[in-house]
CSV table of C-alpha atoms in Angstrom, one decimal:
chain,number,residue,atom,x,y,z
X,1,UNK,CA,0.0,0.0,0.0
X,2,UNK,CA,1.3,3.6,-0.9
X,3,UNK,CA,2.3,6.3,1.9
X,4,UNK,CA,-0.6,6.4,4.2
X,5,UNK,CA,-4.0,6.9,2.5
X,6,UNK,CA,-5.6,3.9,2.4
X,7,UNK,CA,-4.3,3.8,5.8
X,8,UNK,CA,-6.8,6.7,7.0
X,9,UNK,CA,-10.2,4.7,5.6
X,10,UNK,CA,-12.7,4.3,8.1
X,11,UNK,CA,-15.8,2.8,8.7
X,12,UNK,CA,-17.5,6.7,9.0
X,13,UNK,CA,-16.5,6.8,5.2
X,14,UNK,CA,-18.9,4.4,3.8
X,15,UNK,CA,-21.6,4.8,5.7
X,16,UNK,CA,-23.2,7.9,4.1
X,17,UNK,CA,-26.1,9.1,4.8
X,18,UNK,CA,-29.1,7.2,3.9
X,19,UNK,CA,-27.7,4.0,4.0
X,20,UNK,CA,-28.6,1.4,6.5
X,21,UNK,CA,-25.0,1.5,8.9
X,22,UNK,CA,-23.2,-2.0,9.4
X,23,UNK,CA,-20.1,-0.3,8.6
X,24,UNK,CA,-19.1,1.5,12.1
X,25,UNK,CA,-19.1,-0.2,15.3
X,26,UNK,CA,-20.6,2.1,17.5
X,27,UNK,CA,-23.6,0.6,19.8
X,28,UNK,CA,-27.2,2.8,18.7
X,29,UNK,CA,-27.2,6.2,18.0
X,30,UNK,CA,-26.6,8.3,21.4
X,31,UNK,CA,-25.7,7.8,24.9
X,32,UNK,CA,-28.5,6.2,26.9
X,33,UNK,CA,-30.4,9.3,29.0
X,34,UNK,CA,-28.8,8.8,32.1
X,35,UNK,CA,-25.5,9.8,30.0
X,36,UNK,CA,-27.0,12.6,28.4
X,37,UNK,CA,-28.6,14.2,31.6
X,38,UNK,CA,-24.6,14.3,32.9
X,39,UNK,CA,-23.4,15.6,29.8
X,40,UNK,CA,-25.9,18.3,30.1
X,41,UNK,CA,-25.2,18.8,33.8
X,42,UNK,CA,-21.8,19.7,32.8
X,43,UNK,CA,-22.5,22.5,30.5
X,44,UNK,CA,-22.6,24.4,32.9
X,45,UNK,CA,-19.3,24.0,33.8
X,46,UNK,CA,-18.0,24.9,30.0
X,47,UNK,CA,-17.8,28.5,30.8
X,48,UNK,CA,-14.3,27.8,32.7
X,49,UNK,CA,-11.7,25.9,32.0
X,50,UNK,CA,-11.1,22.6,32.6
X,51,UNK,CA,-10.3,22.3,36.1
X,52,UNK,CA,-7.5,20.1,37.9
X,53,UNK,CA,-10.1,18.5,40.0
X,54,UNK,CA,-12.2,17.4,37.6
X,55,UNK,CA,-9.6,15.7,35.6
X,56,UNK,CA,-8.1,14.1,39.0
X,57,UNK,CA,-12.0,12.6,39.3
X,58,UNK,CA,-11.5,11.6,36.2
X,59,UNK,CA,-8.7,9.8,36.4
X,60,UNK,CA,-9.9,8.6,40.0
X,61,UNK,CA,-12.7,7.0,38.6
X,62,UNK,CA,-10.9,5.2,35.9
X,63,UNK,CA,-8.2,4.0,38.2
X,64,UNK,CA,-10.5,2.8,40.6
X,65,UNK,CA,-12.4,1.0,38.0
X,66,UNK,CA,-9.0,-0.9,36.8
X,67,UNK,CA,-7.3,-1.5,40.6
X,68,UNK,CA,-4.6,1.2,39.7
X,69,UNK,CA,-3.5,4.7,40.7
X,70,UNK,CA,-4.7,8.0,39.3
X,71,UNK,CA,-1.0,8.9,37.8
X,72,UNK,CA,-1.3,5.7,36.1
X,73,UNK,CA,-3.8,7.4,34.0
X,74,UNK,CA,-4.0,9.8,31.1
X,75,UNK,CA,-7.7,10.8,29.8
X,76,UNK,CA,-7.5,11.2,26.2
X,77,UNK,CA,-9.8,12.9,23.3
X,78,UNK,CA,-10.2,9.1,22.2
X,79,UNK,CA,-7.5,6.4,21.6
X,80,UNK,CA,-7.1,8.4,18.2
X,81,UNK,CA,-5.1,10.7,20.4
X,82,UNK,CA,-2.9,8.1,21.8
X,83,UNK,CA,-1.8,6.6,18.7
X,84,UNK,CA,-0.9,10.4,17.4
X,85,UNK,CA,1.5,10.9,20.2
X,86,UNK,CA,3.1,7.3,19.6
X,87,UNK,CA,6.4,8.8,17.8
X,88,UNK,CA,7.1,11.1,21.4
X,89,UNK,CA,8.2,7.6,22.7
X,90,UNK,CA,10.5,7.7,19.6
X,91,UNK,CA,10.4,4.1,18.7
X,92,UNK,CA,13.6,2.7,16.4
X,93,UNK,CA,11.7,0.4,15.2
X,94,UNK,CA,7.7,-0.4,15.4
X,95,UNK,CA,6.2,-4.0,15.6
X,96,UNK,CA,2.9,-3.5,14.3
X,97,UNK,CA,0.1,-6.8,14.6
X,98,UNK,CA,-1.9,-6.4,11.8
X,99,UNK,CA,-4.8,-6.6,10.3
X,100,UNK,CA,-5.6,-4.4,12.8
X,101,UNK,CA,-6.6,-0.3,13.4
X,102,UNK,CA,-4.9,1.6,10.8
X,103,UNK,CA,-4.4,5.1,12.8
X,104,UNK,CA,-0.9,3.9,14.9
X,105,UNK,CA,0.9,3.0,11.3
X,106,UNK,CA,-0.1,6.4,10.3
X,107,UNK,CA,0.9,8.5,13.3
X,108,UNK,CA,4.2,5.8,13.1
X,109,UNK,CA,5.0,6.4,9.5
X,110,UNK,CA,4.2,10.1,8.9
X,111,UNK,CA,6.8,10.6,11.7
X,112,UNK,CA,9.5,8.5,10.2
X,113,UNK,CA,9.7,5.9,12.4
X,114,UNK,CA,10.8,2.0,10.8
X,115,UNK,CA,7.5,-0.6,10.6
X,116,UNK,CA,7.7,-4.0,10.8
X,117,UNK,CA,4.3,-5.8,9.8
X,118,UNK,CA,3.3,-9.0,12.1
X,119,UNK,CA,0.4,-10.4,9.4
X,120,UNK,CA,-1.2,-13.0,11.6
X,121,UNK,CA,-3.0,-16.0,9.5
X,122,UNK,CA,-6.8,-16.4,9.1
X,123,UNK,CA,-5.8,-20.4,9.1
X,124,UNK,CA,-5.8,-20.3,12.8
X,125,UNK,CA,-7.7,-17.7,13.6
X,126,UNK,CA,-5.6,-14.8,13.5
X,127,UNK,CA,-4.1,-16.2,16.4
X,128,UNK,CA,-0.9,-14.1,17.7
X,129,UNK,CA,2.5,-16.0,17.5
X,130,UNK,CA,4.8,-14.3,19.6
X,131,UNK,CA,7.6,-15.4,18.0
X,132,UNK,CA,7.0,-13.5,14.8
X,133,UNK,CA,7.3,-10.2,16.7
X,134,UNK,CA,10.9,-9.1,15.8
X,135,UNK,CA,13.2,-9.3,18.8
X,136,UNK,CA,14.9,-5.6,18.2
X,137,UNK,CA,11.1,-4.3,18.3
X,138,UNK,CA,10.8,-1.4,20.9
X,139,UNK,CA,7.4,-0.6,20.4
X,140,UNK,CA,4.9,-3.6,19.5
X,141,UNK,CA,1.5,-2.5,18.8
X,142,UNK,CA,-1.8,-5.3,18.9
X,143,UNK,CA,-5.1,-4.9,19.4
X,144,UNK,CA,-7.1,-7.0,21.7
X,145,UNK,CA,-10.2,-7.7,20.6
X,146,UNK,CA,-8.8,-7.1,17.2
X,147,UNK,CA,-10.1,-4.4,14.8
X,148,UNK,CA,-11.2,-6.3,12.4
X,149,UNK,CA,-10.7,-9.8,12.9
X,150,UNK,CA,-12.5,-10.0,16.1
X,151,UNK,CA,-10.0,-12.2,17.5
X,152,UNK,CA,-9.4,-12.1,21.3
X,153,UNK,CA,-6.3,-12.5,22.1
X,154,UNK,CA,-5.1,-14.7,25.3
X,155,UNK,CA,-3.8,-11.7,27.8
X,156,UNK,CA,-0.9,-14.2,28.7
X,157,UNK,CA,0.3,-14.2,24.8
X,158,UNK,CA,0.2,-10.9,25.0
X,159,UNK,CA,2.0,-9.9,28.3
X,160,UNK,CA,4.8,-11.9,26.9
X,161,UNK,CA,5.5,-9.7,24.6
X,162,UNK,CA,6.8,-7.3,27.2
X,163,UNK,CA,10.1,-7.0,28.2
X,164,UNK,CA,12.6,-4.0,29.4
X,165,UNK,CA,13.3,-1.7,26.7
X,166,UNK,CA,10.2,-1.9,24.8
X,167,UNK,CA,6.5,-0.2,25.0
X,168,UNK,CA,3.4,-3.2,24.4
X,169,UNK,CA,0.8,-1.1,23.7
X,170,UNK,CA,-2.9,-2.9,23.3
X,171,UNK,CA,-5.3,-0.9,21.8
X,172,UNK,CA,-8.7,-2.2,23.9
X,173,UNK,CA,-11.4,-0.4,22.2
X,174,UNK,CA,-13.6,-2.8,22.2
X,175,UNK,CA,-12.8,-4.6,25.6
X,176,UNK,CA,-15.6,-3.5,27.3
X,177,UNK,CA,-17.7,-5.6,24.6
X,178,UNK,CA,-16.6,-8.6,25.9
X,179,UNK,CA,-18.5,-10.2,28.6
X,180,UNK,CA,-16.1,-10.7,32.0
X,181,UNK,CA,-14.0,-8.8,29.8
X,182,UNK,CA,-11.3,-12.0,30.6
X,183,UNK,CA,-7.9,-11.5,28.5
X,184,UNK,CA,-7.6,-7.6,29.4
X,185,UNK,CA,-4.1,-6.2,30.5
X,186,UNK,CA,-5.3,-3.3,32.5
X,187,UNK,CA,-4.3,-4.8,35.6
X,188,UNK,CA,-0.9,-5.8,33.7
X,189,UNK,CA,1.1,-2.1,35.1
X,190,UNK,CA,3.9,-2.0,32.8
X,191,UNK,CA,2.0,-2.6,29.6
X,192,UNK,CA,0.3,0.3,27.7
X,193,UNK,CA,-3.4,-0.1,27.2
X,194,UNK,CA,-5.2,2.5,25.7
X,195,UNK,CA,-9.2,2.1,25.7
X,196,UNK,CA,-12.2,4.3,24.0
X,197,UNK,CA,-16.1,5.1,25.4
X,198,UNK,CA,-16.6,6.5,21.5
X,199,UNK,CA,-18.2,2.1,20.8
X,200,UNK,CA,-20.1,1.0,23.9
X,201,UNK,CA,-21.9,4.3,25.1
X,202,UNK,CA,-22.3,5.9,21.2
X,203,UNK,CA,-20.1,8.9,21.9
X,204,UNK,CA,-17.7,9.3,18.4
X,205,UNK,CA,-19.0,13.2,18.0
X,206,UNK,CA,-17.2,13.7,22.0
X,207,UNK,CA,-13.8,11.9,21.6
X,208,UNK,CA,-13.5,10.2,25.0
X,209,UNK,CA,-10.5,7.9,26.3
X,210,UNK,CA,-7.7,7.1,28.5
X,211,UNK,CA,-4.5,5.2,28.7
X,212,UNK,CA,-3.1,3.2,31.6
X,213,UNK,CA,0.3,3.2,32.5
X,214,UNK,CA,3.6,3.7,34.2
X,215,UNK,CA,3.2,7.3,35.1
X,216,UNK,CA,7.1,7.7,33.5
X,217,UNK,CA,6.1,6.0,30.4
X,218,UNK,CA,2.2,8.1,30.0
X,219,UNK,CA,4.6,11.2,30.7
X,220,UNK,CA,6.6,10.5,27.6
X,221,UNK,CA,3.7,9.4,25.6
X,222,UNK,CA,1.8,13.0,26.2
X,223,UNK,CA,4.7,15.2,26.5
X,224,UNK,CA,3.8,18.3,24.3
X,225,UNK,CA,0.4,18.2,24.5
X,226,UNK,CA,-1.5,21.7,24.8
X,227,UNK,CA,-2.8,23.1,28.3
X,228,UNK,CA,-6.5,21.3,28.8
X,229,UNK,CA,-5.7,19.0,26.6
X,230,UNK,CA,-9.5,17.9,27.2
X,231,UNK,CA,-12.3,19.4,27.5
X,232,UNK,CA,-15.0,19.3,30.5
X,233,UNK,CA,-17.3,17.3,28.4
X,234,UNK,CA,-14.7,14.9,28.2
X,235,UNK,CA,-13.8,13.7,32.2
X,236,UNK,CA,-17.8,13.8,32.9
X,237,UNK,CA,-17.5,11.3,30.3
X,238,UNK,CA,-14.8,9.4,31.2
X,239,UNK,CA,-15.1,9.5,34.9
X,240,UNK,CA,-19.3,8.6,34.5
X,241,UNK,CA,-18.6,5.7,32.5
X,242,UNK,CA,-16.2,4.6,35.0
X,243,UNK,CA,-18.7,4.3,37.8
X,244,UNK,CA,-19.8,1.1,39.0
X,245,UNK,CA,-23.2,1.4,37.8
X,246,UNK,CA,-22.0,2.2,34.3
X,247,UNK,CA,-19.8,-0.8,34.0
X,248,UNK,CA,-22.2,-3.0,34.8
X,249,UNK,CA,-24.6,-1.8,32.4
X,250,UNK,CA,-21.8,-2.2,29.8
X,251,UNK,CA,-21.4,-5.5,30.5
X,252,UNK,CA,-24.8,-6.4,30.4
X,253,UNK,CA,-25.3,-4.8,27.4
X,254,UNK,CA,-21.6,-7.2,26.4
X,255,UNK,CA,-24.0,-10.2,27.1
X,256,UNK,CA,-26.7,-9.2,25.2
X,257,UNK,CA,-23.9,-8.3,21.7
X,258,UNK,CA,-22.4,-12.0,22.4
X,259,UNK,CA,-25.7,-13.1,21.6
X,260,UNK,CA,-26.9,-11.4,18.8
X,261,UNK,CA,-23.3,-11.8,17.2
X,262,UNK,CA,-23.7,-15.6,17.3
X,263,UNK,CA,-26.8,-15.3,15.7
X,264,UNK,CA,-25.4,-13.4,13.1
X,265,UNK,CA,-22.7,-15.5,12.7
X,266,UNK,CA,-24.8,-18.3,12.4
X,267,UNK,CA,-27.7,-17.0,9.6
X,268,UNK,CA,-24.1,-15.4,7.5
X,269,UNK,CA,-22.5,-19.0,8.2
X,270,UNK,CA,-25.2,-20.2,6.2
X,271,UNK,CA,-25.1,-18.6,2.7
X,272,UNK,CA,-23.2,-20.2,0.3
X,273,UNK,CA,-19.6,-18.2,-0.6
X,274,UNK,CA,-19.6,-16.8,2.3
X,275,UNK,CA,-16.6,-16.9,5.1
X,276,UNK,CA,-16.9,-16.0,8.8
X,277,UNK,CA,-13.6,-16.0,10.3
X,278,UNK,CA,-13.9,-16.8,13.8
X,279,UNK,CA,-14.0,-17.3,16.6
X,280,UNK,CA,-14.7,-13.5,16.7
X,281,UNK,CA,-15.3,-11.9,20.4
X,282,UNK,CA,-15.8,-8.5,19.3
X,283,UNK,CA,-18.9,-6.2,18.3
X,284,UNK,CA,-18.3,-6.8,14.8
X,285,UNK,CA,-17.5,-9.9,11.9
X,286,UNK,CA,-14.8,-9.9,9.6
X,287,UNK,CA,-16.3,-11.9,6.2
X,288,UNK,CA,-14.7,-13.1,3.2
X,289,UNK,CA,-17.4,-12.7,0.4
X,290,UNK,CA,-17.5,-12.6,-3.2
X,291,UNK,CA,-15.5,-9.6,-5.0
X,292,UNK,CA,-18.4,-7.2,-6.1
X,293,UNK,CA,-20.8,-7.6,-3.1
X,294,UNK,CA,-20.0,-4.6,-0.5
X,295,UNK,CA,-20.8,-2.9,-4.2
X,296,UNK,CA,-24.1,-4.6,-5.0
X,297,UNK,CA,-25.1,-4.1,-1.0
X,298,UNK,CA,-24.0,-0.3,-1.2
X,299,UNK,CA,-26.7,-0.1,-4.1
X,300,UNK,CA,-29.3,-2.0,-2.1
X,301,UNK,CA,-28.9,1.3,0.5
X,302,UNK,CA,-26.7,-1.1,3.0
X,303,UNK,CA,-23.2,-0.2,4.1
X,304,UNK,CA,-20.3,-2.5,5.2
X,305,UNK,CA,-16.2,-1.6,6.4
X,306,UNK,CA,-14.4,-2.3,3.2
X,307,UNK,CA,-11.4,-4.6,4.5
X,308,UNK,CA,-8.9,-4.1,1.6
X,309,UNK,CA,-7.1,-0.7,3.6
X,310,UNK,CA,-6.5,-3.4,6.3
X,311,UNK,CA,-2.9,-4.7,6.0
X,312,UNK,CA,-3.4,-8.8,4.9
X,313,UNK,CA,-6.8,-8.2,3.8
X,314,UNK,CA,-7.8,-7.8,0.4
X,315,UNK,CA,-10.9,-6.9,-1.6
X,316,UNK,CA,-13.1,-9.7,-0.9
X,317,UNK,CA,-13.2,-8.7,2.9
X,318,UNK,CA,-15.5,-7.0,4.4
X,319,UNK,CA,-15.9,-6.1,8.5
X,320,UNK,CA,-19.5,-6.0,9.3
X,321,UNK,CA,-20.9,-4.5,12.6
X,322,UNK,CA,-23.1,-6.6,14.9
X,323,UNK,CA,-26.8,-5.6,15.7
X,324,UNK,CA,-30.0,-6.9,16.8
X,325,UNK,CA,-32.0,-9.4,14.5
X,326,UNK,CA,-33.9,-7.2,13.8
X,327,UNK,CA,-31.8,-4.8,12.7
X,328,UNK,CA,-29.6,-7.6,11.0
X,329,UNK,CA,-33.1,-9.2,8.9
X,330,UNK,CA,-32.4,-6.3,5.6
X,331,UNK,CA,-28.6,-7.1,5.7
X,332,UNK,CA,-29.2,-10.8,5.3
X,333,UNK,CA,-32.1,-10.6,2.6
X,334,UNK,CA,-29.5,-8.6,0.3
X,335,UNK,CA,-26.3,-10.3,1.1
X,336,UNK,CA,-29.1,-13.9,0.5
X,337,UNK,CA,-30.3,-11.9,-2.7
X,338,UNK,CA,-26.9,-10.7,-4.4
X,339,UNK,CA,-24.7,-13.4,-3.4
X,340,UNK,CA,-25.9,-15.8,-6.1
X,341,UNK,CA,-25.3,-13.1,-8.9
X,342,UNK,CA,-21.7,-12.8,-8.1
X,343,UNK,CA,-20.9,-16.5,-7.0
């Protein structure tokens, strides 16, 4: 792939307006009321600056949610922002897991910084194979569950990846869509996680997020940033989807996406040329379909992720979001009513 352009695709992209929306992972269209009435609360707090307290409560609330300390905590305006500061850790060399998000090669690349590619295989699953990471790596970068293979990766694959000298970043985005939430790294303190509200509580216009960390490493990693780097809007977010109250409801609502995702994966399983790679944990599929048919479904008023700007995919993939049956019934009929055309 050429510089970076492909690199920058996202999901937002083909879903225009008008067409039915399988192509972006975020969970319904708003943040459930009790969300809302906080953000609205905290207008009236907008006519100041961000205050030291109430990014401390931010921060509070996320490290009490994950068993750390507040300094091991940076709120960010999304993970996007974490993977644009990756080059102030100034990395000789990046280990990059793909297919995977596209935004850390960018940030990476446009700064100069060497990338080595880890392609995992769809054979076994996209399973990771430590081994293939190069030892001279000082930054590896994986996500976990993957973006948009849906793999899960085992947390103990993962943590032995790290070792002195290099930064293990895991981008867990969609963690919080995974029920128990069993192969995180959050409680793992000299691993980098960064994770993102934008999926679970439909929040992509507000860009909320955090990192965990050593507090040495997270001072690196934001060194430069602007004064109030984020806005008040931003830690009521953050530190009310930290609560208690809110992780539950997250995880219910994990149980209830589990289900509906195996149903999906099921009726898709069932249509002749088409591929589910599995097993998939996330909020989303990954499919191998015939070339032509994200085409014929975009003219049928339905949108799906185009996988070829994911490194190791190609133009017969396709990422397709996971929702209700419901909501799943006029995807099915046109993928049922197309496929046979292009077979």
């Amino acid at each position: 792939m050429d510089g970076t352009g492909g690199l920058r695709h996202h999901g937002d992209v083909d879903a225009e307006p008008g067409l039915l929306d399988f192509a972006v992972n975020v969970r319904g269209s708003g943040p459930p009321g009790w969300l809302r009435a906080r953000l609205v609360g905290a207008l009236d707090r907008i006519g100041t600056y961000p205050s030291a307290a109430d990014d401390r409560a931010a921060r509070r609330a996320v490290a009490d949610r994950h068993g750390r300390a507040a300094d091991e905590v940076v709120v960010l305006n999304g993970s996007a922002e974490g993977f644009a500061l990756l080059p102030n850790l100034r990395p000789r060399l990046a280990a990059l897991v793909h297919p995977s998000f596209t935004e850390p090669e960018v940030a990476l690349r446009d700064a100069g910084v060497p990338v080595h590619h880890v392609l995992l295989d769809p054979a076994d699953g996209y399973a990771l194979h430590p081994e293939r990471v190069p030892e001279e790596a000082d930054l590896v970068v994986v996500g976990n569950p993957t973006n948009p293979t849906s793999t899960l990766h085992p947390a103990r694959t993962l943590a032995s990846l790290a070792r002195p000298g290099r930064v293990l970043l895991v981008d867990e985005a969609f963690m919080d869509a995974v029920p128990g939430e069993p192969e995180t790294l959050t409680g793992e303190p000299g691993v980098l996680v960064f994770r993102s509200l934008t999926k679970t509580w439909a929040l992509p216009g507000l860009r909320a997020g955090y990192a965990l960390g050593p507090p040495g490493l997270l001072a690196r990693l934001t060194h430069g940033r602007p004064q109030w780097p984020v806005g008040t809007l931003v830690l009521e977010a953050v530190a009310a989807c930290s609560e208690p109250h809110a992780v539950a409801e997250a995880q219910r609502d994990a149980a209830v996406v589990a289900t509906h995702r195996r149903q999906l994966e099921r009726a898709l399983g069932e249509i002749p040329g088409i591929t589910v790679h599995g097993p998939a944990a996330g909020p989303f599929l990954l499919l191998t379909v015939p070339v032509g048919l994200r085409a014929a479904l975009r003219a049928a008023g339905i949108a799906v992720r185009r996988g070829d700007t994911f490194p190791g995919l190609g133009p017969d993939h396709v990422r397709v979001a996971v929702r209700a049956p419901a909501e799943c019934a006029p995807l099915l009929a046109a993928v049922r009513a197309h496929q046979e055309v292009l077979l």
